[in-house]
GROMACS .gro file of C-alpha atoms in nm:
model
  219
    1UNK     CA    1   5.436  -0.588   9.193
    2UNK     CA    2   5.340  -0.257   8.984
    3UNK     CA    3   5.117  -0.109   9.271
    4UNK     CA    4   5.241  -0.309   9.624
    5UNK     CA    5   4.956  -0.117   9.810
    6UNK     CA    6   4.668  -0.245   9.600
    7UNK     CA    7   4.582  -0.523   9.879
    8UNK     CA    8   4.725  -0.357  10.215
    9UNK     CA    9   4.475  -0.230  10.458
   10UNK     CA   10   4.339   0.144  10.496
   11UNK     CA   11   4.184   0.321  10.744
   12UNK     CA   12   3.942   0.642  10.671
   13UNK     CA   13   3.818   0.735  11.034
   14UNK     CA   14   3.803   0.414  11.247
   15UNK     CA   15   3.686   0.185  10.951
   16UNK     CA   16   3.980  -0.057  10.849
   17UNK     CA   17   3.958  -0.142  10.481
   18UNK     CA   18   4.097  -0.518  10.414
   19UNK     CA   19   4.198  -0.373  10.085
   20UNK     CA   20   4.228  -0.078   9.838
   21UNK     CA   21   3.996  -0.186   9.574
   22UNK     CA   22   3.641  -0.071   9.584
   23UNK     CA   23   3.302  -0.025   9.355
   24UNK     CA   24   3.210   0.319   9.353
   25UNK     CA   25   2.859   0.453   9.371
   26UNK     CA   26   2.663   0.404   9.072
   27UNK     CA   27   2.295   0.396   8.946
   28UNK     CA   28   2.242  -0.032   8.945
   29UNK     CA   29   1.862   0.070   8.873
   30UNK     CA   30   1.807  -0.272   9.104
   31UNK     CA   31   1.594  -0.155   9.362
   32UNK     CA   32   1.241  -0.315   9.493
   33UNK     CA   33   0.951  -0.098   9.461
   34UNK     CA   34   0.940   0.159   9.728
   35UNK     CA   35   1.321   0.203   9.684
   36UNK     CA   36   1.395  -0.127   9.902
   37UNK     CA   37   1.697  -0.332   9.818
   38UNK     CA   38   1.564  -0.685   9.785
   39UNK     CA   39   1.739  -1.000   9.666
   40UNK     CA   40   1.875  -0.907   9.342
   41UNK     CA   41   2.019  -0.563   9.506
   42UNK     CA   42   2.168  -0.739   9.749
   43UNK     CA   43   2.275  -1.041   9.517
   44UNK     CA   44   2.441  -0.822   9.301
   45UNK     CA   45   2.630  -0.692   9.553
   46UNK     CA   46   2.727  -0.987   9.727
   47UNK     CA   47   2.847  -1.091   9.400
   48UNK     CA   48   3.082  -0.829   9.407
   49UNK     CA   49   3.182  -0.898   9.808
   50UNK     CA   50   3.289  -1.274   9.685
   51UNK     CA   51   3.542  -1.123   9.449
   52UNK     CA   52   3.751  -1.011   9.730
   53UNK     CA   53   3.668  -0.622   9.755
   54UNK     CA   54   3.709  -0.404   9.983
   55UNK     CA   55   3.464  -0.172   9.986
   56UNK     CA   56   3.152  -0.095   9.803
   57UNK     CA   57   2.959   0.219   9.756
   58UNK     CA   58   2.609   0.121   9.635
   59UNK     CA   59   2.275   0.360   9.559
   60UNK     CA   60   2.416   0.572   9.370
   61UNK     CA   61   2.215   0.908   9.388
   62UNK     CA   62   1.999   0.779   9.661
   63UNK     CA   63   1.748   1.039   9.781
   64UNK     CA   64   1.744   1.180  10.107
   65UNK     CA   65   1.405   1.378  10.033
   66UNK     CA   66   1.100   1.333   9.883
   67UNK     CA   67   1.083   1.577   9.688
   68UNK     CA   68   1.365   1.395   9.433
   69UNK     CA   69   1.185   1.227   9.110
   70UNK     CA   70   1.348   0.862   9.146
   71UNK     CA   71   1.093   0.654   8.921
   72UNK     CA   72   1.337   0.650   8.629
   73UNK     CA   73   1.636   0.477   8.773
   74UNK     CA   74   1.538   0.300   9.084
   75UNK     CA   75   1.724   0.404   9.386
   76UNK     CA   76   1.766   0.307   9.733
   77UNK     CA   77   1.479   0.513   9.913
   78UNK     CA   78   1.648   0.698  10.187
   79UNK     CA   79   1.358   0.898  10.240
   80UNK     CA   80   1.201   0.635  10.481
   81UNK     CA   81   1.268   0.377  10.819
   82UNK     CA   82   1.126   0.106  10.575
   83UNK     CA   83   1.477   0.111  10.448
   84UNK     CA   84   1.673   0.011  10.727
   85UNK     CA   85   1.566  -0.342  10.791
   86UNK     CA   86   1.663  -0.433  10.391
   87UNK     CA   87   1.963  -0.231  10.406
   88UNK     CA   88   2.045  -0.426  10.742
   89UNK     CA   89   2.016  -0.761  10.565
   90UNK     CA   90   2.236  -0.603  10.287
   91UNK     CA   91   2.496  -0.541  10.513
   92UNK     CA   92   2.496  -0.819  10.709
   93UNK     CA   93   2.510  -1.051  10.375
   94UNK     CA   94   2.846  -0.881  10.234
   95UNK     CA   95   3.019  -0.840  10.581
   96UNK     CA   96   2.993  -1.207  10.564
   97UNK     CA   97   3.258  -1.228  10.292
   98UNK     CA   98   3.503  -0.963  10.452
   99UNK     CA   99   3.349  -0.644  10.202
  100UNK     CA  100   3.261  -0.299  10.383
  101UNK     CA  101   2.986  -0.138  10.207
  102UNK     CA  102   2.861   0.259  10.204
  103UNK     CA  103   2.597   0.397  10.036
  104UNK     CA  104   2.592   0.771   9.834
  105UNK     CA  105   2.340   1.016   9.967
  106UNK     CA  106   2.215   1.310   9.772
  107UNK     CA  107   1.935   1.569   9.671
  108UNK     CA  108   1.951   1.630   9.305
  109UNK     CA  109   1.794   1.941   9.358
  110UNK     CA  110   1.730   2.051   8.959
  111UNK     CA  111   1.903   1.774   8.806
  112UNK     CA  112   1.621   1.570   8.641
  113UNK     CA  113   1.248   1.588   8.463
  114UNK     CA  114   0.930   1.747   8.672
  115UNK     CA  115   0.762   1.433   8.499
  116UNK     CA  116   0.913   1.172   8.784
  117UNK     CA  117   0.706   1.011   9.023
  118UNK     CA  118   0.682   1.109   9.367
  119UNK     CA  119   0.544   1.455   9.168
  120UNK     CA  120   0.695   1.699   9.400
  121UNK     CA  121   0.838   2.064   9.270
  122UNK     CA  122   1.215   2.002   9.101
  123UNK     CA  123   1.409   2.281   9.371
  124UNK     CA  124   1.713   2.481   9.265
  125UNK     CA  125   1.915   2.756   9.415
  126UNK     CA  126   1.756   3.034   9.212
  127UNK     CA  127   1.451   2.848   8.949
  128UNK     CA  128   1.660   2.816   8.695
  129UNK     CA  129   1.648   2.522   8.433
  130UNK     CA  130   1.924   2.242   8.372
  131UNK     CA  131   2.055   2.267   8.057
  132UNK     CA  132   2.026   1.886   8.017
  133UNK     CA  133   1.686   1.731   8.154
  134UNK     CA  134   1.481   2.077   8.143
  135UNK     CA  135   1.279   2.054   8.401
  136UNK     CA  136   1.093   2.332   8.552
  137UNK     CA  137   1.201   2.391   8.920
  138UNK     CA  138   1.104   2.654   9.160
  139UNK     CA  139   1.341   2.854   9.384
  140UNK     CA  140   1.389   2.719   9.707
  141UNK     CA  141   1.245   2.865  10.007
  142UNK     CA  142   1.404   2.943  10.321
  143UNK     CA  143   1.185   2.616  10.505
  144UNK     CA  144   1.299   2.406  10.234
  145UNK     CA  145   1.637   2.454  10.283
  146UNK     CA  146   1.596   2.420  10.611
  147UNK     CA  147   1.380   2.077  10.589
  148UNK     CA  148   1.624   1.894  10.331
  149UNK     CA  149   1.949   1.953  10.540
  150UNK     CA  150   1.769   1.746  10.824
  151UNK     CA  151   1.671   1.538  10.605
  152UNK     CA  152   2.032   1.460  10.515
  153UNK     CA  153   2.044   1.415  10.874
  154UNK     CA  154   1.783   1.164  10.891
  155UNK     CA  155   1.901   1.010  10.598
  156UNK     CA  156   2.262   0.932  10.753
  157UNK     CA  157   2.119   0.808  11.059
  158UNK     CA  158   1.902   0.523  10.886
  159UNK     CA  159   2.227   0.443  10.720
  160UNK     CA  160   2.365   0.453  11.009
  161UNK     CA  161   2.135   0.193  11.180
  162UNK     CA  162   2.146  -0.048  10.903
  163UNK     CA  163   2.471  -0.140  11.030
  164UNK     CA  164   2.666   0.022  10.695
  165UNK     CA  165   3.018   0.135  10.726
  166UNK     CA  166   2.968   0.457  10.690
  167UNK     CA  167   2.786   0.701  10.354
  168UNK     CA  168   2.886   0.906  10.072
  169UNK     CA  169   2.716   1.285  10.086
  170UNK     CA  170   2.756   1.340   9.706
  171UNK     CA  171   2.831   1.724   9.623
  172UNK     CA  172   2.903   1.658   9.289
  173UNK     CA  173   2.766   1.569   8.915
  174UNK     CA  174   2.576   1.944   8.952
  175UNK     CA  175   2.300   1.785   9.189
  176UNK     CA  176   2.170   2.071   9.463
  177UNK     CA  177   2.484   2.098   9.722
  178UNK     CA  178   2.697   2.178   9.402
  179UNK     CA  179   2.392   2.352   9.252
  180UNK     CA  180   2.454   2.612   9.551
  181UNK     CA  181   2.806   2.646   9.498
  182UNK     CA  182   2.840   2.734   9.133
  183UNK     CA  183   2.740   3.107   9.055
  184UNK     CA  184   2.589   2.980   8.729
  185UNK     CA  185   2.290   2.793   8.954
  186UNK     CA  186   2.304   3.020   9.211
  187UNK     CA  187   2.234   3.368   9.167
  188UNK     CA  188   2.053   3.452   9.533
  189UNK     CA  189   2.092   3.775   9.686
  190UNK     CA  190   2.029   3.593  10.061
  191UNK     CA  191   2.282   3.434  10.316
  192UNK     CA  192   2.302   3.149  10.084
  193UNK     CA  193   2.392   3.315   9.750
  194UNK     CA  194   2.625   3.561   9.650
  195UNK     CA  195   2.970   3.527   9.796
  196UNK     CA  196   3.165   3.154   9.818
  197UNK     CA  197   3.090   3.167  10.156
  198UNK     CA  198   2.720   3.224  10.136
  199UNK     CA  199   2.736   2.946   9.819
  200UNK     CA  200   2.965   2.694  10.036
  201UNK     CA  201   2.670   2.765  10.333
  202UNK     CA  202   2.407   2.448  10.231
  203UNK     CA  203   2.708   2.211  10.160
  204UNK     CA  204   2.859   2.282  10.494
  205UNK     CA  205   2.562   2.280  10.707
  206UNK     CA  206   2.469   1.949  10.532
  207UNK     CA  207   2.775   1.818  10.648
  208UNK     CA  208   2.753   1.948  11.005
  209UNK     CA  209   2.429   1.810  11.015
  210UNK     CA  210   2.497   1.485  10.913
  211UNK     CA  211   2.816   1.438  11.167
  212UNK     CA  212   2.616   1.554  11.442
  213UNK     CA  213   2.389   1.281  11.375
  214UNK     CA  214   2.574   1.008  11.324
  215UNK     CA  215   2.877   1.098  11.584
  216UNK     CA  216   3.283   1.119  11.502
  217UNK     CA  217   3.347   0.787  11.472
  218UNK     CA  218   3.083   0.713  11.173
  219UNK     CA  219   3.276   0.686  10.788
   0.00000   0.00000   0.00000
């Protein structure tokens, strides 16, 4: 066999993968209104459980606050406790056929149009546009830092509760935990600009946050 580890077992944390073939975290634009994954969400994905993967990592760009436009593609709602009972039955439906299932959490911070439904400010490291959607964002206060790292947090811990194997904190794909690092977004004077360290400072506290929540064990 070309690659003789493709089906062998593989453990991140204490999650045992029956395989090394997974679906990674993309925008299936599937979700119910309110961001709840209803029958087709979870059809598609069971879909994809019968085929004998591993793992799945669904929502793709899910939001962890409300102040991320998500009218234009339709993700998972992570914003709310509504999600956890839909998520739950999503879970329960591809553990059924052997498949582990994650889901990717994020704050796009400037990346996307001021147009989107919920109408909330776009928020950036410093106010300054994306190149691609344009949308005007303000710079981001102190208390909304502070408010959208618990929210992470919060975010994880519904996850958590649905019975998922674990979640995906996307700092990639120049959404706001990348927006921080990159001295092209960020150009703040404050403990969370300047240096690497002060631009690594959201990321990491984000991630502290969220593994304080959810405990060592959690993927």
């Amino acid at each position: 066999m070309r690659y003789p580890h493709i089906f062998q077992p593989l453990t991140l944390n204490k999650l045992t993968l029956p395989n090394r073939i997974y679906s990674t975290a993309h925008a299936e634009v599937y979700a119910d209104a309110g961001g709840l994954p209803g029958d087709r969400y979870i059809g598609y994905y069971e879909e994809k459980a019968k085929g004998g993967l591993g793992m799945a990592i669904c929502g793709g760009s899910s939001p962890v606050s409300v102040d991320v436009p998500q009218g234009a593609w339709r993700p998972v709602n992570l914003t709310t406790d509504l999600v956890i009972e839909p998520m739950a039955r999503l879970a329960e439906t591809v553990h059924r056929h052997g498949m582990k299932i994650m889901i990717q959490a994020t704050h796009m911070g400037r990346r996307s149009a001021w147009a989107g439904e919920p109408w909330w400010h776009l928020v950036s490291p410093s106010g300054l546009r994306e190149p691609v959607h344009r949308g005007n964002c303000k710079t981001i206060e102190i208390e909304d830092i502070r408010r959208i790292i618990k929210d992470f947090a919060a975010a994880a811990m519904r996850v958590q509760k649905s019975g998922f194997d674990g979640i995906e904190i996307s700092a990639a794909h120049q959404q706001l935990i990348d927006q921080f690092w990159s001295p092209r977004s960020n150009i703040r004077t404050d403990e969370w600009g300047g240096s690497l360290e002060n631009r690594m400072r959201f990321g990491l506290e984000v991630l502290r946050a969220v593994r304080e929540a959810v405990g060592a064990d959690f993927c």
